[in-house]
mmCIF file with all atom_site columns, C-alpha atoms in Angstrom:
data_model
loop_
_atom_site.group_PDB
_atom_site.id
_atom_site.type_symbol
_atom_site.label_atom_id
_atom_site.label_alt_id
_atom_site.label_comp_id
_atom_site.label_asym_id
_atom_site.label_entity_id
_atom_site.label_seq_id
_atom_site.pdbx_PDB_ins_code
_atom_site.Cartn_x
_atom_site.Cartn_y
_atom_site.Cartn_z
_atom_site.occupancy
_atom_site.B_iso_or_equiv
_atom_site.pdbx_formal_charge
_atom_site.auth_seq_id
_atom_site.auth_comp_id
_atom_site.auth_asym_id
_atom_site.auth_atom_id
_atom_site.pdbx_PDB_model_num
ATOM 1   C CA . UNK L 1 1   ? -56.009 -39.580 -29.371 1.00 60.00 ? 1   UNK L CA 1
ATOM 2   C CA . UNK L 1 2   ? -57.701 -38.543 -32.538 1.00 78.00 ? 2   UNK L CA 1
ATOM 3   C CA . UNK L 1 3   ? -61.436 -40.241 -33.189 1.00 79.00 ? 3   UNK L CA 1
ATOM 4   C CA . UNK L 1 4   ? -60.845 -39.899 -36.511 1.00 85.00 ? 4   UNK L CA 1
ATOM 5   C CA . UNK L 1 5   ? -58.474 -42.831 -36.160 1.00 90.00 ? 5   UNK L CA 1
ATOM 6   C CA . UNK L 1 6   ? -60.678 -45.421 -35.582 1.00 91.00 ? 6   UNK L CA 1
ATOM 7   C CA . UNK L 1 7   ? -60.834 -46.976 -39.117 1.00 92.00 ? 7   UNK L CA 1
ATOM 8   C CA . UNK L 1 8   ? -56.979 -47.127 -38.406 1.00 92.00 ? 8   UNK L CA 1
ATOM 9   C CA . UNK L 1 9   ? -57.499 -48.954 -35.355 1.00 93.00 ? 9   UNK L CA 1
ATOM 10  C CA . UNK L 1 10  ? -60.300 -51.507 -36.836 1.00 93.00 ? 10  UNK L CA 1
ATOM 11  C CA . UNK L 1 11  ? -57.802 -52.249 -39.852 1.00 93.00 ? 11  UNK L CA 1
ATOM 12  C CA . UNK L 1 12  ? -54.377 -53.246 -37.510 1.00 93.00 ? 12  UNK L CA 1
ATOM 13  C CA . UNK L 1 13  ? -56.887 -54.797 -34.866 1.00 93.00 ? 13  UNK L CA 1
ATOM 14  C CA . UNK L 1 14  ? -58.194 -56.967 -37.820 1.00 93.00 ? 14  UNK L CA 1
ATOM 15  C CA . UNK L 1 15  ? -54.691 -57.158 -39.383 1.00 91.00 ? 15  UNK L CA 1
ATOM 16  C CA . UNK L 1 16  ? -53.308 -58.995 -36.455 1.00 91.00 ? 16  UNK L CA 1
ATOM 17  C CA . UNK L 1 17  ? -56.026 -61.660 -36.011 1.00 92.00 ? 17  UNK L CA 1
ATOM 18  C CA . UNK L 1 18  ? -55.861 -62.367 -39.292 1.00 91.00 ? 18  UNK L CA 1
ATOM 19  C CA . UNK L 1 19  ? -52.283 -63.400 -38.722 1.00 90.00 ? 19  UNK L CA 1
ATOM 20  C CA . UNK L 1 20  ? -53.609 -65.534 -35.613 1.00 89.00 ? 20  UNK L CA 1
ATOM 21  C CA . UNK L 1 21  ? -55.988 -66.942 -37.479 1.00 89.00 ? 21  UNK L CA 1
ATOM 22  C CA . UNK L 1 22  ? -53.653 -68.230 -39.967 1.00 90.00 ? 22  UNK L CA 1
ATOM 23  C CA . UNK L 1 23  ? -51.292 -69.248 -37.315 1.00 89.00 ? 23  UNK L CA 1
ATOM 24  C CA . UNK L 1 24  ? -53.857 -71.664 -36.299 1.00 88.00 ? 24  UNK L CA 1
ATOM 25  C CA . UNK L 1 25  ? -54.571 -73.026 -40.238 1.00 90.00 ? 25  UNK L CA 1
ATOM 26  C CA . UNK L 1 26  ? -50.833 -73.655 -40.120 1.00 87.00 ? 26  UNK L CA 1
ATOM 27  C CA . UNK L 1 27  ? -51.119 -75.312 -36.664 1.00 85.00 ? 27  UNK L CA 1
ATOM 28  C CA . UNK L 1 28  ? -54.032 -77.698 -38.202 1.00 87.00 ? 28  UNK L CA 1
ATOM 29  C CA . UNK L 1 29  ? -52.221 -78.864 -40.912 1.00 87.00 ? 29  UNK L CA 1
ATOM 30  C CA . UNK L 1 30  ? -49.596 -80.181 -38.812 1.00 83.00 ? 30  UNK L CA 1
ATOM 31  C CA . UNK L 1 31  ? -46.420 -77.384 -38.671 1.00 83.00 ? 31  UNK L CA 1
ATOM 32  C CA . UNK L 1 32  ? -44.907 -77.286 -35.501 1.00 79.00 ? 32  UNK L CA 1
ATOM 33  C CA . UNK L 1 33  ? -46.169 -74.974 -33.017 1.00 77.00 ? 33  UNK L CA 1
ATOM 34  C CA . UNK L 1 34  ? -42.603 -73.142 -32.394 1.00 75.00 ? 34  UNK L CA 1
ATOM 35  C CA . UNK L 1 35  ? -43.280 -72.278 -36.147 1.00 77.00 ? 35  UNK L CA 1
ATOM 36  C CA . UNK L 1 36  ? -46.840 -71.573 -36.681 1.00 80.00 ? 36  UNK L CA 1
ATOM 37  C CA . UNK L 1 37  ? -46.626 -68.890 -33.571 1.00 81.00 ? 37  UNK L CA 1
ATOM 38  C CA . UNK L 1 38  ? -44.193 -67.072 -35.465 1.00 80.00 ? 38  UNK L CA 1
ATOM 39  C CA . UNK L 1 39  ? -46.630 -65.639 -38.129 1.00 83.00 ? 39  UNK L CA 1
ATOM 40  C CA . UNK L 1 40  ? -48.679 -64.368 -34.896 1.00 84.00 ? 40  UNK L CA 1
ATOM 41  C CA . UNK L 1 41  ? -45.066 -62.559 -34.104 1.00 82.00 ? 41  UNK L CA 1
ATOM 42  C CA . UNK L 1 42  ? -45.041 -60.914 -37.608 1.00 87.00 ? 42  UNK L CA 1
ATOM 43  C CA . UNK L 1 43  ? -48.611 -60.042 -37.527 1.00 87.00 ? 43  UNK L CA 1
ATOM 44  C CA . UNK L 1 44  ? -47.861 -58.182 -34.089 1.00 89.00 ? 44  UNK L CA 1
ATOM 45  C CA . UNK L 1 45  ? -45.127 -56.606 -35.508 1.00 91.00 ? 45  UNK L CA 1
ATOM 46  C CA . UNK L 1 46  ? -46.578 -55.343 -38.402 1.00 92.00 ? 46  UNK L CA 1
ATOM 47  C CA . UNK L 1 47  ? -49.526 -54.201 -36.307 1.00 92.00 ? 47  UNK L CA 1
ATOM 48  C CA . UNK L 1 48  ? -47.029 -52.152 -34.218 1.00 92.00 ? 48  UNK L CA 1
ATOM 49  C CA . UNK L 1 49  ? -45.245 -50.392 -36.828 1.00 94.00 ? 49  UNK L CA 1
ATOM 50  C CA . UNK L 1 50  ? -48.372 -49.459 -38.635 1.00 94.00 ? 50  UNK L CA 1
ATOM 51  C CA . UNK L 1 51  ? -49.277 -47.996 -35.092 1.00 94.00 ? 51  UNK L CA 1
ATOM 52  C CA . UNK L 1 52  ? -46.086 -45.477 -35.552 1.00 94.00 ? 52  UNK L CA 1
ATOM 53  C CA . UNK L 1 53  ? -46.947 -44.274 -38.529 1.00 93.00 ? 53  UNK L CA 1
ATOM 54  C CA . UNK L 1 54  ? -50.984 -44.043 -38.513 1.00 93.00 ? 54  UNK L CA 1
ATOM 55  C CA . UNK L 1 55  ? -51.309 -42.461 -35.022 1.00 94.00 ? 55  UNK L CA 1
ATOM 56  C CA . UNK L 1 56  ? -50.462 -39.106 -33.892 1.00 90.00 ? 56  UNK L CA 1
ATOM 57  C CA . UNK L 1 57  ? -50.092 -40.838 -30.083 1.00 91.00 ? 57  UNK L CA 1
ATOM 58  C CA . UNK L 1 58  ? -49.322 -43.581 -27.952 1.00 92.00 ? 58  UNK L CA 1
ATOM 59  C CA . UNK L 1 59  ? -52.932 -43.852 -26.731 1.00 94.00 ? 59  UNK L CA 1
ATOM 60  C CA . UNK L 1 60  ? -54.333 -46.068 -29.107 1.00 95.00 ? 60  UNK L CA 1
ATOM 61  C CA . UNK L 1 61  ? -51.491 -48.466 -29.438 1.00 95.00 ? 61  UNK L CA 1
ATOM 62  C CA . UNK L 1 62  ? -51.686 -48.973 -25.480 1.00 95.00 ? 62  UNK L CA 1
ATOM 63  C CA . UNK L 1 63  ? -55.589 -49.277 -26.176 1.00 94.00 ? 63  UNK L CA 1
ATOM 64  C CA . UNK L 1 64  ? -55.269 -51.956 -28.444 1.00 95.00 ? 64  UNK L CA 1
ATOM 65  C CA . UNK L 1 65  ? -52.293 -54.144 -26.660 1.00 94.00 ? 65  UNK L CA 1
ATOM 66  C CA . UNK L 1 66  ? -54.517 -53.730 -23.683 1.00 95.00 ? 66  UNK L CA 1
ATOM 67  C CA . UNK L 1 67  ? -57.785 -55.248 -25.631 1.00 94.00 ? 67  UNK L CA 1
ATOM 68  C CA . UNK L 1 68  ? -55.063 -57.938 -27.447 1.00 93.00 ? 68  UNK L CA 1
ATOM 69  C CA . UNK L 1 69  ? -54.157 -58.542 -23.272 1.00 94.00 ? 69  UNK L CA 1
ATOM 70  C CA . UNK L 1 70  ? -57.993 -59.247 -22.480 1.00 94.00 ? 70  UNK L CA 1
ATOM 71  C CA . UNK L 1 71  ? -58.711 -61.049 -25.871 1.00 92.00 ? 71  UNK L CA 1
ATOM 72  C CA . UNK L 1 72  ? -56.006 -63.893 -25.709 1.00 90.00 ? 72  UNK L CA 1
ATOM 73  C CA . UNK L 1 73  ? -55.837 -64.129 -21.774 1.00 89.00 ? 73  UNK L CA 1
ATOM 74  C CA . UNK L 1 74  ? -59.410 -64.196 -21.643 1.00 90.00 ? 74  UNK L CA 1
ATOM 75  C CA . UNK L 1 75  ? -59.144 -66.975 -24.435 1.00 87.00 ? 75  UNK L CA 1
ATOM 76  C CA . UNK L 1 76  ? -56.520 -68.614 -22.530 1.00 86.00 ? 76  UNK L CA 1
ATOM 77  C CA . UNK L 1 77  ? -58.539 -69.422 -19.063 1.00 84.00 ? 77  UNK L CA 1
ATOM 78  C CA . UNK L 1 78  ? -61.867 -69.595 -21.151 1.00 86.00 ? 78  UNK L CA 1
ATOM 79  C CA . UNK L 1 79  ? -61.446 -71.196 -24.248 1.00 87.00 ? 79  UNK L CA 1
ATOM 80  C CA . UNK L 1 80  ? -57.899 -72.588 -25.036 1.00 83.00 ? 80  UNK L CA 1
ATOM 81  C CA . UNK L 1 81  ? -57.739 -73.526 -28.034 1.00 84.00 ? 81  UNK L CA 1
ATOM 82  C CA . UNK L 1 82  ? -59.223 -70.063 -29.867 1.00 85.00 ? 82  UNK L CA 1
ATOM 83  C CA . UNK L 1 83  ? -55.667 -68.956 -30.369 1.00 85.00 ? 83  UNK L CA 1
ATOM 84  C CA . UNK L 1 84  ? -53.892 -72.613 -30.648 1.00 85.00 ? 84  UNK L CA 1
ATOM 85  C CA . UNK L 1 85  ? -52.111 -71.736 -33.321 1.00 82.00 ? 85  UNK L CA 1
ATOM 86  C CA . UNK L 1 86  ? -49.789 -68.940 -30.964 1.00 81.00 ? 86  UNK L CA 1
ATOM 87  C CA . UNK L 1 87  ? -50.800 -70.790 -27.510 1.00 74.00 ? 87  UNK L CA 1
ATOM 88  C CA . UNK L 1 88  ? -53.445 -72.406 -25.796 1.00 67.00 ? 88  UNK L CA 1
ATOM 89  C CA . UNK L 1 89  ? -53.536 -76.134 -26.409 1.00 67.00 ? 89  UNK L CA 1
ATOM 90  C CA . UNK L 1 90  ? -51.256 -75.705 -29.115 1.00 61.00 ? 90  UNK L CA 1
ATOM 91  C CA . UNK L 1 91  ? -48.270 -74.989 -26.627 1.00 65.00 ? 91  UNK L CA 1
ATOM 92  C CA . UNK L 1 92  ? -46.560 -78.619 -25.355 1.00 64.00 ? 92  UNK L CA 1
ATOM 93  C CA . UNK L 1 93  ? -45.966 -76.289 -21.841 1.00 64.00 ? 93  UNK L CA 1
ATOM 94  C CA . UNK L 1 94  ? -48.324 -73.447 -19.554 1.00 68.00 ? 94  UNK L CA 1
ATOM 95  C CA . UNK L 1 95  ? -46.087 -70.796 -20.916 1.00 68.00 ? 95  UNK L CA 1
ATOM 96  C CA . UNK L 1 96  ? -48.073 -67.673 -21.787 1.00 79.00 ? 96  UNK L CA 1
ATOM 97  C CA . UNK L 1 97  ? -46.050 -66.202 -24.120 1.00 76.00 ? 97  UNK L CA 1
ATOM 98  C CA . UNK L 1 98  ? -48.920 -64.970 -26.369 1.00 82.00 ? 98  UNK L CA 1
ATOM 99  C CA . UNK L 1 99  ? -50.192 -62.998 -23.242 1.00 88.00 ? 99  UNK L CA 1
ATOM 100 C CA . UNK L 1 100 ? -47.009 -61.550 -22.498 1.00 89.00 ? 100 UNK L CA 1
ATOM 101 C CA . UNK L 1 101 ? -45.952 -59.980 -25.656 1.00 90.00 ? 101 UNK L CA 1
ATOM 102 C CA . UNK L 1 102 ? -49.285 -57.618 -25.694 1.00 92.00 ? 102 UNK L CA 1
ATOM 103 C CA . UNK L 1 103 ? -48.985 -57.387 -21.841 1.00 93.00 ? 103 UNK L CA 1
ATOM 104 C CA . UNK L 1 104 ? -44.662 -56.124 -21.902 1.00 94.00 ? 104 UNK L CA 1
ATOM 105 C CA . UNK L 1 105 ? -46.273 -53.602 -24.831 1.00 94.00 ? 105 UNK L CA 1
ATOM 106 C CA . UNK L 1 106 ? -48.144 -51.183 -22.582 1.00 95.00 ? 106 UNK L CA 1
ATOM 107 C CA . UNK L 1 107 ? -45.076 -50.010 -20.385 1.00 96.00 ? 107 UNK L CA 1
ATOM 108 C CA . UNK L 1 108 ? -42.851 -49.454 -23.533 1.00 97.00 ? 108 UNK L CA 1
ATOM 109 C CA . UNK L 1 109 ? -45.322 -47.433 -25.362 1.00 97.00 ? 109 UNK L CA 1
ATOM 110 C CA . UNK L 1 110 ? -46.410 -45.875 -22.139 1.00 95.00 ? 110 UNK L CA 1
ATOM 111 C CA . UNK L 1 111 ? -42.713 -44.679 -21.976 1.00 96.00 ? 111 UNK L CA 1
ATOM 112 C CA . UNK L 1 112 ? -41.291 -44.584 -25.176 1.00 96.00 ? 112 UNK L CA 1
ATOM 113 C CA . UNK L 1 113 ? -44.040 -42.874 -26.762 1.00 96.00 ? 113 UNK L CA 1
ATOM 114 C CA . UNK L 1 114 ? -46.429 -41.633 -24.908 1.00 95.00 ? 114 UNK L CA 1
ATOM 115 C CA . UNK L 1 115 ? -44.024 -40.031 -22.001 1.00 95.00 ? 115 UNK L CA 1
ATOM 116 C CA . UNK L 1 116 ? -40.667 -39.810 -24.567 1.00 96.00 ? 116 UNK L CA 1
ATOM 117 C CA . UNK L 1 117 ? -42.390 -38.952 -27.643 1.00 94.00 ? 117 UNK L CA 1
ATOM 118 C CA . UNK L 1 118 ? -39.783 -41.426 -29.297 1.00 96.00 ? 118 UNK L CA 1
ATOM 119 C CA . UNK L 1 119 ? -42.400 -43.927 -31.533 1.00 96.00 ? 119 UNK L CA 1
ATOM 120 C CA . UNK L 1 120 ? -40.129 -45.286 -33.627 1.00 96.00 ? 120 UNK L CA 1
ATOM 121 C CA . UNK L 1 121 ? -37.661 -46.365 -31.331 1.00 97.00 ? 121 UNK L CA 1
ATOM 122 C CA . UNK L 1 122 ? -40.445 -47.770 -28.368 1.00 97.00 ? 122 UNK L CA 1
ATOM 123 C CA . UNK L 1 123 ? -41.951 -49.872 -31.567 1.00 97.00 ? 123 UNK L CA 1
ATOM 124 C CA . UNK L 1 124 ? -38.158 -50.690 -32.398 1.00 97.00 ? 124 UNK L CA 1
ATOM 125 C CA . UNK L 1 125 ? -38.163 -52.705 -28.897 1.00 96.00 ? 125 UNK L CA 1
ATOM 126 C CA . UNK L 1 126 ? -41.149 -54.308 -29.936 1.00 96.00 ? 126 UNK L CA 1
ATOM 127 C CA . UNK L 1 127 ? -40.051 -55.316 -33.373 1.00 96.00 ? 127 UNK L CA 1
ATOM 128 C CA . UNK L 1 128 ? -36.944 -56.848 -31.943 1.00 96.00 ? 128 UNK L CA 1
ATOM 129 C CA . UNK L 1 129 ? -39.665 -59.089 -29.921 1.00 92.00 ? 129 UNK L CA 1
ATOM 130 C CA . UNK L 1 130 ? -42.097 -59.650 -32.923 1.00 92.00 ? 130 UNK L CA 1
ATOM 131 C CA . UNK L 1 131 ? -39.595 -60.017 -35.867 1.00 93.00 ? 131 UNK L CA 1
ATOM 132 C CA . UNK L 1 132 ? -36.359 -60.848 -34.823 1.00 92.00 ? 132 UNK L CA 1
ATOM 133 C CA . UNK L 1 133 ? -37.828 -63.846 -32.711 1.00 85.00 ? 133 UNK L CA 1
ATOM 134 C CA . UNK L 1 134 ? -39.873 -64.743 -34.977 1.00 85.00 ? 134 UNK L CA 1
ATOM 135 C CA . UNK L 1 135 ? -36.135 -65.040 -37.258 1.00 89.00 ? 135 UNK L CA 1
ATOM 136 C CA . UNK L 1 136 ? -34.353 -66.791 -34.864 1.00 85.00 ? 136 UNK L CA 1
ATOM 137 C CA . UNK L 1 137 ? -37.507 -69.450 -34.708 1.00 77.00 ? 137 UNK L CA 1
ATOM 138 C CA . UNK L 1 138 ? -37.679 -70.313 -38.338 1.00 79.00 ? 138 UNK L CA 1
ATOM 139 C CA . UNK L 1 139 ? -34.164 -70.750 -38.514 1.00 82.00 ? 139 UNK L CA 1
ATOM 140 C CA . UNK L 1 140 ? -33.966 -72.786 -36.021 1.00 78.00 ? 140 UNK L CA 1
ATOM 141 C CA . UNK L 1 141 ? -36.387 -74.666 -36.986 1.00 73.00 ? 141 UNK L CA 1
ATOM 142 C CA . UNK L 1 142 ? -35.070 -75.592 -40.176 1.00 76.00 ? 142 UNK L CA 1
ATOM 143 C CA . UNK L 1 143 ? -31.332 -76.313 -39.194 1.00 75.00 ? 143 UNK L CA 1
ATOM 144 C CA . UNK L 1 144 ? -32.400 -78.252 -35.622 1.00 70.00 ? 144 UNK L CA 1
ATOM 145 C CA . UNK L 1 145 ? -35.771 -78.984 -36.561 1.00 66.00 ? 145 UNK L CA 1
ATOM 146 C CA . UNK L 1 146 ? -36.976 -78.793 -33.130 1.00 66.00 ? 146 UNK L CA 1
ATOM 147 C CA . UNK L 1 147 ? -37.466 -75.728 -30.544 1.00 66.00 ? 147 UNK L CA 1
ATOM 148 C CA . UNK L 1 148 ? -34.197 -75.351 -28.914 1.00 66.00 ? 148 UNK L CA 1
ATOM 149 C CA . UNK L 1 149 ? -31.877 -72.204 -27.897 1.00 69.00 ? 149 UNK L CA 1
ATOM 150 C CA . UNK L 1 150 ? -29.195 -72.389 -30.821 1.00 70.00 ? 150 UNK L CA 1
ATOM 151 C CA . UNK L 1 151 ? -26.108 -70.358 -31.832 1.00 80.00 ? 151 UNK L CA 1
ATOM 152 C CA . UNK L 1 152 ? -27.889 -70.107 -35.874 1.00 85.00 ? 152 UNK L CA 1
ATOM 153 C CA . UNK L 1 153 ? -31.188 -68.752 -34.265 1.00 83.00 ? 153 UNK L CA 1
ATOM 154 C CA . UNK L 1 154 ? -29.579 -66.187 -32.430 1.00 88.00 ? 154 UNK L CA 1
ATOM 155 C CA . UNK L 1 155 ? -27.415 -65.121 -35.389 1.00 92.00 ? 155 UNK L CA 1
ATOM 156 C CA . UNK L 1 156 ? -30.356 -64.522 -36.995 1.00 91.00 ? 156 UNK L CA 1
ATOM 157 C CA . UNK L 1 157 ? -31.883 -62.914 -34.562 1.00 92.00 ? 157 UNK L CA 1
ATOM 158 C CA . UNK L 1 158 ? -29.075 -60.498 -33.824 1.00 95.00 ? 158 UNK L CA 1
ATOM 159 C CA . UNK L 1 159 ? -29.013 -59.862 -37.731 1.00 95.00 ? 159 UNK L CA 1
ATOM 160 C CA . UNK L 1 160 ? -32.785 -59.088 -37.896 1.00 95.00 ? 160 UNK L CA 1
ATOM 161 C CA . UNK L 1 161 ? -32.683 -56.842 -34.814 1.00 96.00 ? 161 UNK L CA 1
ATOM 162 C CA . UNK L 1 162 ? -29.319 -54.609 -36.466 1.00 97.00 ? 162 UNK L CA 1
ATOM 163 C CA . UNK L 1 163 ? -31.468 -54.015 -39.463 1.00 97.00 ? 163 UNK L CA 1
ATOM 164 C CA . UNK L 1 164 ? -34.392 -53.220 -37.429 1.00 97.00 ? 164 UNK L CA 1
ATOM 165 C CA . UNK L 1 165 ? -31.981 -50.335 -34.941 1.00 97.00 ? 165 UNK L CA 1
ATOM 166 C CA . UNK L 1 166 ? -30.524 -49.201 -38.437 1.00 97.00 ? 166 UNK L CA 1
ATOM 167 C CA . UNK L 1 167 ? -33.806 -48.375 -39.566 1.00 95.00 ? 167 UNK L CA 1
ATOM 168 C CA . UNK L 1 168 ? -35.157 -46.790 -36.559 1.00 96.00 ? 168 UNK L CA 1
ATOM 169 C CA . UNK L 1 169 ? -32.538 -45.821 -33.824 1.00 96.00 ? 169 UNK L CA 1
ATOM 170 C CA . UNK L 1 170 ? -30.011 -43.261 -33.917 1.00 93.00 ? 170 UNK L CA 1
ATOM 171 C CA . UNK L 1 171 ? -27.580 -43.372 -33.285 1.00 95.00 ? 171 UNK L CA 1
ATOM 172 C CA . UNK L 1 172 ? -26.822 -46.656 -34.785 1.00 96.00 ? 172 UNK L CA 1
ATOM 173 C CA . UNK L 1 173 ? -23.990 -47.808 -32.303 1.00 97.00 ? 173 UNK L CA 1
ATOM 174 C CA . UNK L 1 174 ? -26.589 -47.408 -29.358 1.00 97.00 ? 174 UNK L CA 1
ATOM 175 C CA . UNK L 1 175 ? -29.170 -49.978 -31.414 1.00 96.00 ? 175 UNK L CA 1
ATOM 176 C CA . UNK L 1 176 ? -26.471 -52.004 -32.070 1.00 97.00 ? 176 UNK L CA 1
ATOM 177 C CA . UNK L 1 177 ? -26.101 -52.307 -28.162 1.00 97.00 ? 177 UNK L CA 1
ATOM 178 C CA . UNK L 1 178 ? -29.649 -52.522 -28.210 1.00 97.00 ? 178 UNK L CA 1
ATOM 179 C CA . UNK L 1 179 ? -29.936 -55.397 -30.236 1.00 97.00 ? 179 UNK L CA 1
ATOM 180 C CA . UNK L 1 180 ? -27.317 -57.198 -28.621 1.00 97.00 ? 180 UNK L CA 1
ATOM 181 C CA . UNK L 1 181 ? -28.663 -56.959 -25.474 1.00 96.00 ? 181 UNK L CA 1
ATOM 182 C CA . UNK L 1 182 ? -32.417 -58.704 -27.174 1.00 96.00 ? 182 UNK L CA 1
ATOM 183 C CA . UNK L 1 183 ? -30.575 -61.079 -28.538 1.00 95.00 ? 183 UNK L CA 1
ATOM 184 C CA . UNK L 1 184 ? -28.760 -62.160 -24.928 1.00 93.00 ? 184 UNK L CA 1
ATOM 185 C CA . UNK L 1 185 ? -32.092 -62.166 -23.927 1.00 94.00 ? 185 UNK L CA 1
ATOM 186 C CA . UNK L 1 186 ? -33.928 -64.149 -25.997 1.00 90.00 ? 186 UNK L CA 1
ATOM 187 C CA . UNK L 1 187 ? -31.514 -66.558 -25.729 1.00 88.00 ? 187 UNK L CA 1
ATOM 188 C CA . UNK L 1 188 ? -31.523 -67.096 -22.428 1.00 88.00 ? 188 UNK L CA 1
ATOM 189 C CA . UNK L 1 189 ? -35.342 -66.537 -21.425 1.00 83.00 ? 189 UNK L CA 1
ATOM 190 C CA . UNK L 1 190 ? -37.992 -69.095 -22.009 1.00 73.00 ? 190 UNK L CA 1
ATOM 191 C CA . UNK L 1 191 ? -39.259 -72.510 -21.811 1.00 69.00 ? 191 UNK L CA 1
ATOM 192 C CA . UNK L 1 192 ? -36.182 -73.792 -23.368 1.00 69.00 ? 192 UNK L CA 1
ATOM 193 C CA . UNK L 1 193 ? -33.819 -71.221 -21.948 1.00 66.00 ? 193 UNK L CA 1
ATOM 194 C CA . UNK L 1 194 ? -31.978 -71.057 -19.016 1.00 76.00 ? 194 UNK L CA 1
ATOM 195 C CA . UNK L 1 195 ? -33.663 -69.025 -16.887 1.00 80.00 ? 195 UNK L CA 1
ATOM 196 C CA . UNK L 1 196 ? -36.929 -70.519 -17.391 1.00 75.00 ? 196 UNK L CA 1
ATOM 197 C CA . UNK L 1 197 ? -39.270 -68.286 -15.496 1.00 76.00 ? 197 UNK L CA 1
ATOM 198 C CA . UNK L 1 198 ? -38.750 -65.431 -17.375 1.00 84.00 ? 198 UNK L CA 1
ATOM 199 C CA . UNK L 1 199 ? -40.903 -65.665 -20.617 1.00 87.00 ? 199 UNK L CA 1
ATOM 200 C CA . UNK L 1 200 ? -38.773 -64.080 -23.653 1.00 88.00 ? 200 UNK L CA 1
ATOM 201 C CA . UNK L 1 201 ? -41.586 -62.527 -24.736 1.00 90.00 ? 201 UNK L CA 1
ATOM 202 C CA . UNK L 1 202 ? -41.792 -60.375 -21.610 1.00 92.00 ? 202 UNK L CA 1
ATOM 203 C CA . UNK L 1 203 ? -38.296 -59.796 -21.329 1.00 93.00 ? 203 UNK L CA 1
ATOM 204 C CA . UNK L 1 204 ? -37.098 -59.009 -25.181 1.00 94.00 ? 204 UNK L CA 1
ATOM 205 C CA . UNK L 1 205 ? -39.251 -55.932 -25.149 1.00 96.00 ? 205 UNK L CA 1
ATOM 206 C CA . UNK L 1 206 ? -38.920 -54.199 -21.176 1.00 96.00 ? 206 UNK L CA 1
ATOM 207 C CA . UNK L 1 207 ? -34.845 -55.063 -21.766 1.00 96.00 ? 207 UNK L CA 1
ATOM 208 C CA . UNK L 1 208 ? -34.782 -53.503 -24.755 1.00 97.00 ? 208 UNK L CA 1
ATOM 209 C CA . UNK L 1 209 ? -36.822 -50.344 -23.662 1.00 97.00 ? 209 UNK L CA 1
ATOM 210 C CA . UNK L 1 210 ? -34.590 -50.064 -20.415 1.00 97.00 ? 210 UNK L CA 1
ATOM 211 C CA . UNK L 1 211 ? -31.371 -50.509 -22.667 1.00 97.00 ? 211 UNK L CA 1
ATOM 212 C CA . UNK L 1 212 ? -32.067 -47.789 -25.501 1.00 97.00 ? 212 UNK L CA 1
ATOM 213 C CA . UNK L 1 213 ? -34.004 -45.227 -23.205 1.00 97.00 ? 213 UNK L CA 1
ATOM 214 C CA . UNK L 1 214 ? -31.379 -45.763 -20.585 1.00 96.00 ? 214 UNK L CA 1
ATOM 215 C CA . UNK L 1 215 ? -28.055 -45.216 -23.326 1.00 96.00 ? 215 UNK L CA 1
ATOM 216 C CA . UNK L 1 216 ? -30.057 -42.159 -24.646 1.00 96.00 ? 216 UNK L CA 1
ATOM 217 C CA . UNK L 1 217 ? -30.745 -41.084 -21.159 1.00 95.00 ? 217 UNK L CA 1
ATOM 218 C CA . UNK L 1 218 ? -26.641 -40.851 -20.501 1.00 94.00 ? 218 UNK L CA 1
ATOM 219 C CA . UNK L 1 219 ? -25.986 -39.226 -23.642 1.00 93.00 ? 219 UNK L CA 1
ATOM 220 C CA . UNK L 1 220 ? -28.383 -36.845 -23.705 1.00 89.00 ? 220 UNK L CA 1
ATOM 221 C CA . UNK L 1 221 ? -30.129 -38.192 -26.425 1.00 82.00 ? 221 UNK L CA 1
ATOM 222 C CA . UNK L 1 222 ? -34.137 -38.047 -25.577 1.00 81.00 ? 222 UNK L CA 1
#
């Protein structure tokens, strides 16, 4: 952990709450709140995969999902409608998925990169969280027009998250796997999944992490 990173570290940090804040314009003028989260999600991504290729370690990625952990829990209990447009009052149930997201971060960086050495493929996991949920939630949003678990969305979602392991995991048959494996999850995690107590934006990212660390483990790939 390099000081000299620090201007790297104020621009995602202020990168990503500019994409809450405008989660919440969107929120205000009326979009639904399954939709207006989703430009939170591709803030977060985009935060992440700056992460990969500004830092020279895993330490200030875990640093700042820790500080994104304090600033929209803390939000949460205090002040709930800070972050409405990605949670808070703005969510019709007490689901915490804005909490989780940052929260499921810290043990896939803490593995992936920081104990691996593999940042690309660690941020992969969380991209397949960040972007190819935030996919499967416009879609879905435009051909059901309401926040449901749908075979559309998680084509999409499957798509986004093959383009994402092409990109970023090698080899390409063990991010297809990968993907898959999001996918099943999102779809069945959630408020509006089946197995409700599990948030999907928990479970997306530690699945994916124990999936592609696990398949590289067996083929002596780390």
């Amino acid at each position: 952990m390099m000081l000299g990173e620090i201007p790297y570290v104020v621009l995602i940090f202020g990168a990503v709450l500019v994409g809450l804040y405008l989660s919440n314009i969107l929120y205000d003028l009326k979009v639904p709140h399954y939709t207006s989260r989703k430009i939170g999600h591709a803030a977060g991504g985009l935060g992440f995969l700056l992460c990969a290729f500004l830092f020279s370690s895993g330490w200030w990625t875990l640093i700042l999902a820790a500080c994104f952990v304090a600033l929209l829990g803390g939000a949460r209990v205090i002040r709930p409608d800070t972050f409405r447009g990605v949670g808070g009052t703005g969510r019709p149930t007490e689901a915490m998925a804005e909490v989780w997201f940052p929260l499921a971060t810290m043990p896939v960086i803490g593995v992936g990169w920081v104990w691996l050495d593999k940042p690309l493929v660690a941020i992969s996991c969380l991209l397949f969280m960040a972007w190819g949920d935030m996919t499967t939630g416009v879609v879905r949003s435009q051909v059901y027009s309401r926040a449901v678990k749908g075979l559309w969305g998680s084509a999409a979602m499957f798509a986004t998250c093959l383009i994402i392991a092409w990109c970023f995991i090698s080899p390409f048959w063990v991010g297809v796997v990968t993907a898959l494996v999001a996918t099943i999850t999102e779809w069945a995690c959630g408020d509006v999944g089946i197995i409700k107590f599990l948030d999907d934006n928990l479970m997306i990212p530690l699945t994916s992490c124990a999936t592609v660390f696990g398949i590289l483990a067996l083929i002596g790939g780390l």
